[in-house]
Structure formats: structure tokens, C-alpha cells
Amino acid sequence: MSIQIVSLGNHYNGLYDTEKTSVVGLYLRYILRSQDINESHPVFKVYQASLRSEDRVGIVAYECLDLDTFSCDLQSSLATLAGADIVVLNFGVENRPLFLEIKNNFAPLLKQIFSHRQSVPIIVLATGHRDSPSCTCPMCTSDRAMTVSSLEGLQLAKDIGLGATYLELLSFNSFYLKNNLYYFRELLEYYIMQTMKNKSSETREKKKNKVIRIQPPKLEQPVTMPVLKDEPSRYNTDIRKLLDQCHCVDVHFCTADLNPICGAHRVVLCSVSYGFMLLFDLIPAKEIHEFNLQETVRTYLSVYQEPTVSMNNTPVRVIVKDVHFHKCLPDILHFIYSGASQWQLLEHDLKEKLKDDEEADYVSHIVQSLLNKPGTDSHSGTPLSLSESIGFFFNNTSLADVVFQVQDTKIPAHRSVLAARCDVMAAMFSGSYMETNCALIPVHGISKDTFLNFLEYIYTDTVCPASIPEAMSLMICSEMYQVSRLQHICEGCITTQLQSMTSRELASTSLNVVSLLQKAKFYNFGSLYNWLLHFVATHYQIFSQKQEFQDLSAWQLDFVEINKWPSNYYLNQLSKYRSYIHSPKHSCAVM
């Protein structure tokens, strides 16, 4: 075992000493009789000696008497200092410049180097004698001002911290040499023995850890699941498109002489205003408590009474009695079909159209009265979104102009909403198909609950399937009617519910995930199919024990085997580790 000592500084005190020296060098030369001295190093004089032959303890001491040479080879000097087991800082009590250099430059350096090695002993060693404090002559007073006091030496040791020890000895002349070396020897050899014990303990701990702390194989993270598409809502755009393309119009606004102005849809108009509900006899007048609303409807609008009985799908004609109102009606309808919330934009459009602020304010007041502008009375709480307003007509017979026969259930609906939200139904109601003018439309191959969920999304822009199979059925329905955003919502429902299941739930569930995967492939749900393949591979340990695992095709099985988690490599390493842990050889080593 070897102990490395680094000695910095010297005990040169000017007139009293003939040469620069350090107590470490004196200890090695006079006590340990070191003959192996290397002076070729640019910074340190290197001593090698043995403490006691029976202990086999080698001492390697690095002595730097002149601190100015420490930076000659700074990298090598710092490496030597960092490897020290014991550090000795030397200065003479009459050599204040050397003390200040140690205090200002080397004390912070030692704190930084040994902050993580609290067990390294640091000895702050001061030598020399001070003049008697009783003499007050100018020369003695000046000399005392240049000397380093005991309190300053103690404070230096405290500033270094790390358990630094302060020792003060007399001058190293021939008279005091023997006693000084004795005191220093006792202190240094005590620290040498403590360092030996620490090193032995660390060596035993390393050997013990080397035997016991065999690290198990590291489990890699599973492959990142594919990211599914997310499509933003187009609800408001779909409703505005309904107005622009005039699909399934069931209201014609006309002037007093029955000249048409523009078309509209009763379900949209009634969803934003009690006034239109009153106009189309959807609610009786006695249920409307706002007299101003009734008066506004009677003053500016009226339903034209057709002379002959019209067919069910014939549009209703509504007469607009006010000239300014019917002039601005296209802008007002655009405002309504945008959700009846952008009042500032409406007021701007009215002023642009009429070129008169008073007339624009007049028409704006009519619209506010007709639509019950949010915040104008006690009945208008937080404004509803367009999807919430139209959502009130979901599965509602009011204004319904088509009925779907699903299994043994009849479900009412509104052609205009269906045409706005679903291009397939828009084509079905506007082309030369049987369903175009049919009031009762049969639906085959879809369950009642699935079709109701589909219509709920069409009306409200939201849906929440009750289970994974229901979400898959709804996804198939959305693919049939080409509603892509609903398909992505169903994908999210399926993947979210699967990911929320614990391993125990996955192992015990009757849900056939492989069957879902095959359906996704059959209906060309590429994103979901890819995600489910990765899901089966990630939970290989669970699905490989299920009967349904045998239904995977050869290509699918190869994919799962290649991407399975944990991997074959990890499982092999884990098996070897477990065999080693339970082996007699390992048990013996632990003991």
C-alpha cells in the first residue's frame, strides 16, 4: 500500500534560516532515512521511503518549496495535488507574503479539489518564533506587524475546512530540530495510519461490491407507438357551406311582392332564436314571455299562406316586410350561420351595405330583438356554440323531414344538418336516388346504438362510445358515410381505452384485440392497424398466451416477433442473470 503526501511551501524565516526547507523533507531524510530523492520534476522534489518494513507501507512525498513554480506545469501539478492522501501547507511565522499566498490562492483551490473527498487530512504547519510582546521598541513593534499570529493560522485552517489541523512549531535549527520532528512525526504518522485504514476499508468494499453488485440486464424502453392523426373540427364551416350551396333549403325569404331574396333552413334559424321558433309555430306564443320579441316577429316577418296544400318537402315562403332588413338579409343569414356571435362584424357589414349609420343601427336593433342578443335580458346566459344549439334537435321530431328505419326503431332527422355534415348524405338527398324524396329511409348493417352515436356526432360534433367494440362499429359506420374526423375520434377512443387497461386487465379481458386488428386491416384503417400491431408487440408476454394470438398471419407474427417487448436479447440476458444469482458459486461468494 502506498501513501502519497504533497507538501507546499517552506519554513524559511529570513535571517534565522540559511536555506528553504520543509518539515516533510526533514522528516523523510532524518526519520525515515530516505535515500531515493528525484529532483528532475519541474515542480516537485519527489521522495520515496518505507514507514515500517513489516507494514509494507510506501511513502511517496511531493515537495514544492517555491510556490511560484507550481504553475510551471499547472496540469501536472493539479493532478498530483488531486491524488494526494495527505496535504501539508508550510509557512514561517515571519514570512507573511507566503502565508497570504497560501491563504488567497491555495486554500480555495484545496476546498474545490477535495470537496468530494472529506477524508483527506490537511495540516497547516507554522514554524518560527515571535518577538516578546512586552518589548515596545519601534523595531520589535514593526516585526510583530509582519509576523503571522496564531489566531491567523487557526483561522486559515477553519477557512479551508475539511477538518484541517493547525500545528505550530519552533524554528528548525539544530537546537529545536529533534523536538520539532518528534511532534510532527506523531501527528503525521497518526494521519498515515488513519489513511491506511480508510484505504483498506475502501478496498474491501470495492471487492465486496464487485462480487455482490452484479447489475441485472437493463430493460430498454418499448418502441414508441405510432402517432394517430388528429383532425380539427369543421362544424361551423360545414353549416356556412350549407348556406352557400343551398342544399336542402326549406325556407325562402321573399319581398312583399313575393320576389325571392335567398334560401335558408328552419332548423338552423330556430336553433339560434325563439323568434323563428315562434314564426314557424314550433312553440306557442303563450310560452314566449318577451312581448318585444313577439312584436318584432309580427312587424318584420310573416309566413306566406300558400293557396294550395303543399307537399311536405316544399320550402316555406317567409315575407320580409322591411326594405332595409331584406336588403341586408344575406349578411344577417351569414351571421346566423356563423353562430350568431360575431356582432361587431355584423355591424360593420351592415354599415358597408347601407352606407348610413342610422339605418345600420336600425337593422342591427331588429336583429338583436329577433335573435335575443346574448346579455340583453335575463334569459340569455352564457352564449351557446352553434353545435350546442343545433344539438337540441338531435333525435327530435320537431322540424324533422326524414326518418331512418334502423332495426325496429324509427329515428327522426333533418336533411339540412345531414347534408351539411356528411357529403355522402348531401349527394343522397340531392341526386337521382330513391332516398332523395323518400320520407322513410331504411338503414341496413348498422345497429340502432351505432347509428344514434353517428347522428349524435353529426348534430353535436362530439361523441363518446361506451366501449371499444362500439367505437369500432362507429368507426366502420363513419367509413361507410365518409366522415373522416369521426373516424379519427373513434381511433382515439379505442387506443385511449386500450392504453388505460392494466396488464392484469389485458390478460383477463374477453376483448379480442387481434380481431380488432383484423377488422382495421379489412376496412383499410391503416393508422389504427399499425397502432394495434405495435400494441400487440409491446404486450407480447400477455397476448402470446392468448388463443387469439394464433389468428395472426405469418407476416403479422413476424412483425410482432421482431418488435416484441421485452426483446429476445433482454430475456436471454435476464435468464443468465437469474441462473447466476441462484447458482451455488454466487451464494458462496456472497457468504
XYZ file of C-alpha atoms in Angstrom:
591
model
C 0.000 0.000 0.000
C 1.287 3.476 -0.861
C 0.539 6.813 0.844
C 1.002 9.988 -1.219
C 1.913 13.204 0.636
C 2.018 16.648 -1.006
C 3.952 19.392 0.821
C 3.521 23.010 -0.314
C 5.589 25.945 0.990
C 8.649 26.213 3.219
C 9.804 27.334 6.646
C 12.299 29.974 5.563
C 12.187 32.848 8.070
C 14.774 35.210 6.651
C 17.748 35.900 8.906
C 17.205 32.880 11.165
C 17.315 30.215 8.397
C 20.090 29.530 5.946
C 18.016 27.619 3.342
C 14.474 26.924 2.315
C 13.209 23.653 3.704
C 10.018 21.883 4.800
C 9.325 19.688 7.770
C 8.141 16.868 5.450
C 11.522 16.793 3.728
C 13.309 16.818 7.063
C 11.087 14.000 8.346
C 11.816 11.811 5.341
C 15.568 12.466 5.406
C 16.213 12.256 9.153
C 13.472 9.917 10.433
C 12.795 7.531 7.539
C 16.338 7.849 6.125
C 15.053 8.282 2.568
C 17.822 7.988 0.012
C 15.599 7.834 -3.083
C 15.187 11.513 -4.000
C 14.213 12.617 -7.526
C 14.827 16.268 -8.361
C 14.129 16.059 -12.129
C 10.465 17.039 -11.795
C 9.929 20.715 -12.835
C 7.722 21.460 -9.802
C 8.187 18.846 -7.076
C 11.089 17.151 -5.355
C 9.951 13.530 -5.045
C 10.879 11.380 -2.016
C 10.259 7.656 -1.672
C 10.587 5.764 1.616
C 9.039 2.991 3.726
C 7.276 3.685 7.007
C 7.915 0.271 8.545
C 9.179 -2.754 6.739
C 6.703 -5.084 8.461
C 3.707 -2.919 7.417
C 4.867 -2.654 3.792
C 3.680 0.942 3.668
C 5.336 3.041 0.996
C 5.586 6.800 1.349
C 5.750 8.957 -1.768
C 6.146 12.645 -0.935
C 5.986 15.558 -3.376
C 7.714 18.673 -2.001
C 7.196 22.108 -3.615
C 9.236 24.660 -1.667
C 8.699 27.600 -4.008
C 5.020 28.145 -4.782
C 5.885 30.335 -7.766
C 6.974 27.186 -9.633
C 3.620 25.453 -9.023
C 2.141 26.945 -12.205
C 5.106 25.973 -14.412
C 3.348 22.734 -15.286
C -0.100 23.522 -13.911
C -1.923 20.490 -15.310
C 0.633 18.065 -13.852
C 0.710 19.980 -10.542
C -3.054 19.900 -10.135
C -3.158 16.177 -10.979
C -0.502 15.485 -8.319
C -2.361 17.582 -5.748
C -5.674 15.894 -6.529
C -4.119 12.457 -5.962
C -2.762 13.342 -2.527
C -3.730 11.304 0.550
C -2.281 13.922 2.951
C -1.566 17.626 2.277
C 0.840 19.777 4.323
C 0.877 23.577 3.977
C 4.134 25.102 5.297
C 4.971 28.719 6.142
C 7.180 30.583 8.600
C 5.519 32.886 11.083
C 7.760 35.712 9.886
C 7.019 35.075 6.212
C 3.689 36.880 5.788
C 3.840 37.038 1.963
C 3.995 33.225 1.799
C 1.118 32.960 4.304
C -1.001 35.346 2.242
C -0.297 33.412 -0.956
C -1.414 30.169 0.710
C -4.494 31.879 2.140
C -5.580 33.657 -1.032
C -4.594 31.149 -3.742
C -4.161 27.642 -2.358
C -6.835 27.483 0.367
C -9.714 27.998 -2.151
C -8.018 25.532 -4.541
C -7.885 22.845 -1.843
C -11.556 23.396 -0.955
C -12.505 22.945 -4.590
C -10.351 19.846 -5.211
C -11.204 17.960 -2.012
C -14.863 18.955 -1.632
C -15.842 15.389 -2.604
C -13.085 13.737 -0.518
C -13.760 14.748 3.068
C -11.324 12.126 4.473
C -8.093 13.753 3.153
C -6.132 15.212 6.125
C -4.815 18.761 5.630
C -2.115 20.040 8.023
C -1.492 23.791 8.266
C 2.051 23.955 9.722
C 3.606 27.211 11.002
C 7.224 27.398 12.288
C 9.338 30.096 13.884
C 9.278 32.291 16.964
C 7.781 35.713 17.546
C 9.311 38.654 19.445
C 8.213 39.212 23.021
C 5.027 41.271 23.144
C 6.400 43.152 26.171
C 9.040 44.975 24.105
C 7.632 48.214 22.696
C 10.618 49.459 20.736
C 9.929 50.513 17.142
C 11.887 47.599 15.634
C 10.041 44.917 17.650
C 6.684 46.581 17.024
C 7.381 46.599 13.273
C 8.494 42.945 13.333
C 5.318 41.878 15.154
C 3.228 43.589 12.482
C 4.996 41.476 9.817
C 4.590 38.161 11.611
C 1.638 35.770 11.334
C -0.257 35.390 14.591
C -1.550 32.093 15.967
C -5.122 33.336 15.520
C -4.496 33.949 11.811
C -3.125 30.426 11.416
C -6.131 28.928 13.188
C -8.484 30.999 11.054
C -6.766 29.734 7.884
C -7.382 26.125 8.982
C -11.044 26.965 9.670
C -11.397 28.675 6.286
C -10.035 25.625 4.476
C -12.476 23.430 6.388
C -12.453 19.714 5.513
C -11.143 19.014 9.044
C -7.845 20.889 8.513
C -5.442 20.803 11.508
C -3.272 23.738 12.617
C 0.162 22.958 14.159
C 2.758 25.500 15.275
C 6.428 24.572 15.904
C 9.605 26.442 16.840
C 12.380 27.162 14.345
C 14.100 24.202 12.721
C 17.605 24.980 13.937
C 19.897 22.387 15.473
C 18.590 23.070 18.975
C 14.869 22.549 18.264
C 15.139 20.076 15.365
C 14.745 16.854 17.391
C 11.704 18.036 19.386
C 10.007 19.558 16.333
C 10.433 16.395 14.301
C 9.054 14.327 17.198
C 5.865 16.385 17.433
C 5.374 16.417 13.675
C 6.158 12.699 13.404
C 3.442 11.784 15.922
C 0.839 13.852 14.059
C 1.837 12.744 10.545
C 2.088 9.040 11.365
C -1.332 9.197 13.048
C -2.813 10.518 9.814
C -0.867 7.936 7.801
C -2.387 5.128 9.878
C -5.894 6.600 9.513
C -5.424 6.878 5.764
C -4.250 3.260 5.617
C -7.393 2.130 7.451
C -9.611 4.146 5.118
C -7.898 2.753 2.048
C -8.137 -0.798 3.340
C -11.819 -0.317 4.079
C -12.431 1.122 0.609
C -10.537 -1.762 -0.998
C -12.588 -4.340 0.890
C -15.809 -2.521 -0.030
C -14.834 -2.455 -3.698
C -14.080 -6.171 -3.645
C -17.361 -6.848 -1.883
C -19.316 -4.732 -4.352
C -17.541 -6.369 -7.227
C -18.822 -9.715 -6.042
C -22.340 -8.810 -4.880
C -23.443 -5.894 -7.023
C -23.723 -7.624 -10.333
C -26.076 -5.455 -12.317
C -29.070 -7.130 -13.953
C -29.594 -6.513 -17.675
C -31.037 -3.128 -18.474
C -34.586 -3.207 -19.836
C -34.832 -0.994 -22.878
C -37.861 1.205 -23.495
C -40.575 -0.203 -25.788
C -40.868 1.095 -29.322
C -42.703 4.410 -29.485
C -46.314 3.899 -30.502
C -47.335 5.391 -33.876
C -48.926 8.829 -33.691
C -52.554 8.868 -34.827
C -53.994 11.661 -36.932
C -55.979 14.454 -35.330
C -58.399 16.424 -37.487
C -59.732 19.802 -36.323
C -63.465 20.477 -36.194
C -65.145 21.843 -39.325
C -68.609 22.222 -37.792
C -69.076 25.971 -38.346
C -67.561 25.705 -41.817
C -69.973 22.888 -42.681
C -73.022 24.932 -41.581
C -71.849 28.007 -43.522
C -71.309 25.783 -46.582
C -74.933 24.702 -46.257
C -75.999 28.332 -46.744
C -73.591 28.962 -49.631
C -74.509 25.807 -51.594
C -78.268 25.956 -50.850
C -78.542 22.231 -50.046
C -81.944 21.059 -48.738
C -83.414 24.581 -48.500
C -86.785 24.562 -46.713
C -87.276 28.348 -46.287
C -87.460 31.032 -48.982
C -87.289 34.653 -47.857
C -89.290 36.934 -50.165
C -90.158 40.591 -50.528
C -93.739 41.772 -50.001
C -94.492 41.087 -53.702
C -93.101 37.512 -53.330
C -89.837 38.134 -55.165
C -87.293 35.652 -53.714
C -84.365 37.062 -51.740
C -82.478 33.969 -50.547
C -82.970 30.489 -49.119
C -82.358 29.172 -45.599
C -83.037 26.241 -43.261
C -85.553 26.219 -40.455
C -83.537 24.014 -38.100
C -80.587 26.438 -38.171
C -82.778 29.526 -37.782
C -84.742 28.024 -34.897
C -81.595 26.814 -33.148
C -80.428 30.402 -32.577
C -83.698 32.270 -31.989
C -87.023 31.883 -30.210
C -88.325 34.385 -32.780
C -88.019 31.914 -35.655
C -89.445 29.129 -33.469
C -92.468 31.377 -32.913
C -92.651 32.224 -36.629
C -92.717 28.555 -37.680
C -95.214 27.574 -34.927
C -92.618 25.444 -33.197
C -93.668 26.905 -29.834
C -96.958 28.647 -28.917
C -96.958 32.404 -28.357
C -98.032 31.996 -24.727
C -94.691 30.393 -23.900
C -92.818 33.487 -25.099
C -92.760 35.975 -22.222
C -90.868 38.706 -24.091
C -93.541 40.896 -25.673
C -90.896 42.748 -27.697
C -89.894 39.507 -29.401
C -93.480 38.726 -30.430
C -93.926 42.288 -31.672
C -90.667 42.137 -33.685
C -91.712 38.902 -35.411
C -95.182 40.258 -36.296
C -93.760 43.574 -37.524
C -90.957 42.372 -39.779
C -91.711 38.758 -40.763
C -94.685 36.612 -41.738
C -95.197 33.147 -43.243
C -96.949 33.263 -46.596
C -100.080 31.114 -46.623
C -99.956 29.038 -49.778
C -103.322 28.887 -51.636
C -102.986 25.124 -52.169
C -101.770 22.382 -49.838
C -98.054 21.936 -50.451
C -96.055 18.747 -50.185
C -94.037 18.059 -47.045
C -90.673 18.976 -48.626
C -91.881 22.174 -50.298
C -90.000 25.212 -48.868
C -91.930 27.670 -46.709
C -92.045 31.252 -48.011
C -91.357 33.966 -45.423
C -92.169 37.567 -46.309
C -89.684 40.220 -45.122
C -91.731 43.365 -44.579
C -88.922 45.886 -44.044
C -86.913 47.158 -47.034
C -83.665 47.719 -45.138
C -83.972 44.345 -43.455
C -84.376 42.360 -46.672
C -81.575 44.369 -48.285
C -79.217 43.198 -45.551
C -80.708 39.707 -45.209
C -77.781 37.803 -46.873
C -75.358 39.369 -44.373
C -77.725 38.607 -41.479
C -78.078 34.970 -42.539
C -74.304 34.636 -42.847
C -74.070 35.994 -39.302
C -76.658 33.441 -38.084
C -74.982 30.512 -39.860
C -71.670 31.541 -38.273
C -73.112 31.031 -34.800
C -74.852 34.393 -34.203
C -71.972 35.632 -32.046
C -69.861 37.954 -34.217
C -71.890 41.108 -33.583
C -69.136 43.577 -34.332
C -68.534 42.001 -37.730
C -72.269 42.126 -38.473
C -72.494 45.822 -37.559
C -69.515 46.537 -39.809
C -71.124 44.652 -42.734
C -74.430 46.480 -42.239
C -72.727 49.869 -42.397
C -70.850 48.814 -45.528
C -74.087 47.660 -47.152
C -76.371 50.572 -46.211
C -73.788 53.403 -46.213
C -75.791 55.040 -43.438
C -75.005 54.615 -39.745
C -78.575 55.318 -38.558
C -80.063 52.762 -40.941
C -77.370 50.241 -39.955
C -78.152 50.767 -36.258
C -81.852 50.362 -37.039
C -81.335 46.984 -38.767
C -78.925 45.898 -36.045
C -81.566 46.623 -33.451
C -84.085 44.459 -35.371
C -81.593 41.571 -35.455
C -80.858 41.935 -31.742
C -84.552 41.891 -30.919
C -85.194 38.932 -33.190
C -82.260 36.827 -32.012
C -82.180 37.867 -28.358
C -78.570 39.056 -28.445
C -76.668 37.370 -25.567
C -76.557 39.534 -22.478
C -79.541 41.700 -23.303
C -82.047 40.007 -20.995
C -82.335 37.604 -18.100
C -82.948 34.582 -20.309
C -79.666 34.879 -22.192
C -76.969 33.309 -20.081
C -73.637 32.129 -21.498
C -73.910 32.027 -25.317
C -74.184 28.515 -26.729
C -71.967 27.355 -29.575
C -73.595 26.515 -32.896
C -73.087 22.786 -32.319
C -74.773 23.038 -28.893
C -77.716 24.975 -30.361
C -78.302 22.610 -33.285
C -77.627 19.673 -30.956
C -81.011 20.309 -29.280
C -82.657 18.930 -32.439
C -80.787 15.592 -32.268
C -83.327 12.709 -32.211
C -86.104 15.326 -32.077
C -89.211 15.166 -34.238
C -89.535 18.975 -34.365
C -88.941 20.180 -37.952
C -87.774 16.666 -38.883
C -88.163 15.989 -42.620
C -86.705 12.474 -42.819
C -86.959 9.311 -40.702
C -84.403 6.464 -40.607
C -85.648 2.929 -40.007
C -82.852 1.175 -38.069
C -83.744 -2.364 -36.998
C -87.113 -1.883 -35.249
C -86.584 1.806 -34.359
C -87.528 4.962 -36.250
C -85.082 7.858 -35.788
C -86.117 11.393 -36.921
C -83.547 13.677 -38.537
C -83.145 16.852 -40.588
C -81.896 16.713 -44.148
C -80.184 20.085 -43.973
C -77.996 19.144 -40.980
C -77.170 15.752 -42.501
C -76.280 17.307 -45.864
C -74.074 19.951 -44.223
C -72.095 17.482 -42.135
C -71.902 14.443 -44.437
C -71.029 14.623 -48.140
C -72.467 11.153 -48.793
C -75.875 12.209 -47.439
C -75.671 15.530 -49.268
C -75.312 13.581 -52.523
C -78.037 11.141 -51.476
C -80.572 13.934 -50.829
C -79.709 15.987 -53.913
C -79.163 13.342 -56.618
C -81.393 10.970 -58.508
C -81.649 8.400 -55.754
C -84.550 6.632 -54.152
C -83.776 8.380 -50.842
C -83.928 11.876 -52.378
C -87.668 12.310 -51.891
C -88.300 9.396 -49.554
C -89.581 10.253 -46.084
C -88.633 6.884 -44.545
C -85.142 5.554 -45.296
C -84.158 2.042 -44.152
C -80.599 1.534 -42.844
C -79.081 -1.952 -43.036
C -75.975 -3.452 -41.471
C -75.757 -0.934 -38.610
C -77.149 -1.316 -35.107
C -79.520 1.232 -33.591
C -76.968 2.358 -30.956
C -74.232 2.798 -33.537
C -76.444 4.871 -35.844
C -77.614 7.029 -32.924
C -73.965 7.654 -32.000
C -73.307 8.589 -35.622
C -76.191 11.081 -35.689
C -75.138 12.460 -32.310
C -71.749 13.346 -33.802
C -73.411 14.847 -36.893
C -75.538 17.170 -34.734
C -73.243 17.939 -31.799
C -69.706 17.404 -33.190
C -68.928 15.167 -30.190
C -69.417 11.504 -29.357
C -68.289 9.111 -26.648
C -68.696 5.405 -27.470
C -69.445 3.290 -24.415
C -66.957 0.527 -25.265
C -64.161 -0.443 -27.636
C -66.434 -2.692 -29.793
C -68.971 0.162 -30.055
C -66.167 2.547 -31.076
C -65.074 0.091 -33.779
C -68.669 -0.252 -35.055
C -68.999 3.537 -35.144
C -65.685 3.759 -36.975
C -66.979 1.358 -39.628
C -70.135 3.484 -39.912
C -68.060 6.653 -40.305
C -66.064 4.977 -43.078
C -69.345 3.994 -44.796
C -70.526 7.626 -44.798
C -67.016 9.066 -45.366
C -66.867 11.192 -42.186
C -63.103 11.229 -41.642
C -62.955 13.249 -38.420
C -65.360 10.856 -36.687
C -63.094 8.014 -37.784
C -60.122 9.704 -36.096
C -62.175 10.304 -32.931
C -63.043 6.593 -32.812
C -59.366 5.698 -33.275
C -58.547 7.901 -30.291
C -61.292 6.273 -28.178
C -60.031 2.763 -28.969
C -56.357 3.498 -28.317
C -57.051 5.519 -25.167
C -59.191 2.781 -23.627
C -56.627 0.095 -24.501
C -53.751 2.099 -23.025
C -55.707 2.723 -19.829
C -56.041 -1.029 -19.174
C -53.570 -2.591 -16.727
C -51.620 -5.739 -17.600
C -53.929 -7.788 -15.411
C -56.998 -6.368 -17.166
C -55.478 -7.079 -20.587
C -54.745 -10.662 -19.569
C -58.257 -11.310 -18.219
C -60.396 -9.314 -20.661
C -62.633 -11.073 -23.163
C -61.936 -8.320 -25.707
C -60.314 -9.826 -28.796
C -57.631 -7.305 -29.757
C -56.408 -9.445 -32.662
C -59.953 -9.397 -34.072
C -59.902 -5.587 -33.852
C -56.594 -5.624 -35.714
C -58.017 -7.786 -38.498
C -61.089 -5.529 -38.811
C -58.833 -2.479 -39.064
C -56.962 -4.193 -41.884
C -60.184 -5.267 -43.662
C -61.689 -1.763 -43.625
C -58.351 -0.175 -44.525
C -57.918 1.727 -41.268
C -54.177 1.987 -41.808
C -53.273 4.131 -38.780
C -55.275 2.019 -36.329
C -53.990 -1.229 -37.867
C -50.371 -0.113 -37.468
C -51.021 1.070 -33.897
C -52.668 -2.218 -32.878
C -49.760 -4.226 -34.331
C -47.333 -2.231 -32.166
C -49.660 -2.630 -29.178
C -49.677 -6.431 -29.500
C -45.868 -6.445 -29.901
C -45.397 -4.185 -26.859
C -47.582 -6.517 -24.744
C -46.137 -9.697 -26.222
C -45.926 -11.529 -22.894
C -49.708 -11.149 -22.458
C -51.010 -11.731 -25.983
C -48.702 -14.660 -26.749
C -50.572 -16.614 -24.046
C -53.995 -15.958 -25.586
C -55.761 -18.213 -28.088
C -56.398 -15.277 -30.426
C -52.636 -14.915 -30.942
C -52.839 -17.879 -33.313
C -55.092 -15.834 -35.646
C -52.213 -13.575 -36.655
C -50.972 -14.046 -40.201
C -47.397 -15.130 -40.886
C -46.355 -11.565 -41.771
C -48.065 -10.135 -38.695
C -46.439 -12.750 -36.473
C -43.007 -11.941 -37.905
C -43.584 -8.233 -37.238
C -44.645 -8.916 -33.645
C -41.659 -11.218 -33.024
C -39.204 -8.628 -34.368
C -40.698 -5.699 -32.438
C -41.805 -7.509 -29.278
C -41.033 -6.069 -25.861
C -39.091 -7.191 -23.916
C -36.767 -8.324 -26.707
C -35.287 -11.821 -27.029
C -31.852 -10.419 -26.215
C -33.075 -8.981 -22.912
C -34.911 -12.189 -21.994
C -31.766 -14.254 -22.671
C -29.635 -11.905 -20.557
C -32.223 -11.997 -17.775
C -32.265 -15.793 -17.831
C -28.471 -15.894 -17.495
C -28.570 -13.362 -14.664
C -31.189 -15.349 -12.759
C -29.182 -18.540 -13.238
C -26.088 -16.818 -11.864
C -27.951 -15.323 -8.873
C -29.246 -18.742 -7.851
C -26.026 -20.594 -8.574
C -24.035 -22.138 -5.633
C -20.941 -20.227 -6.748
C -22.698 -16.897 -6.340
C -24.130 -17.881 -2.930
C -20.677 -18.868 -1.717
C -19.177 -15.597 -2.896
C -21.806 -13.632 -1.013
C -21.134 -15.559 2.176
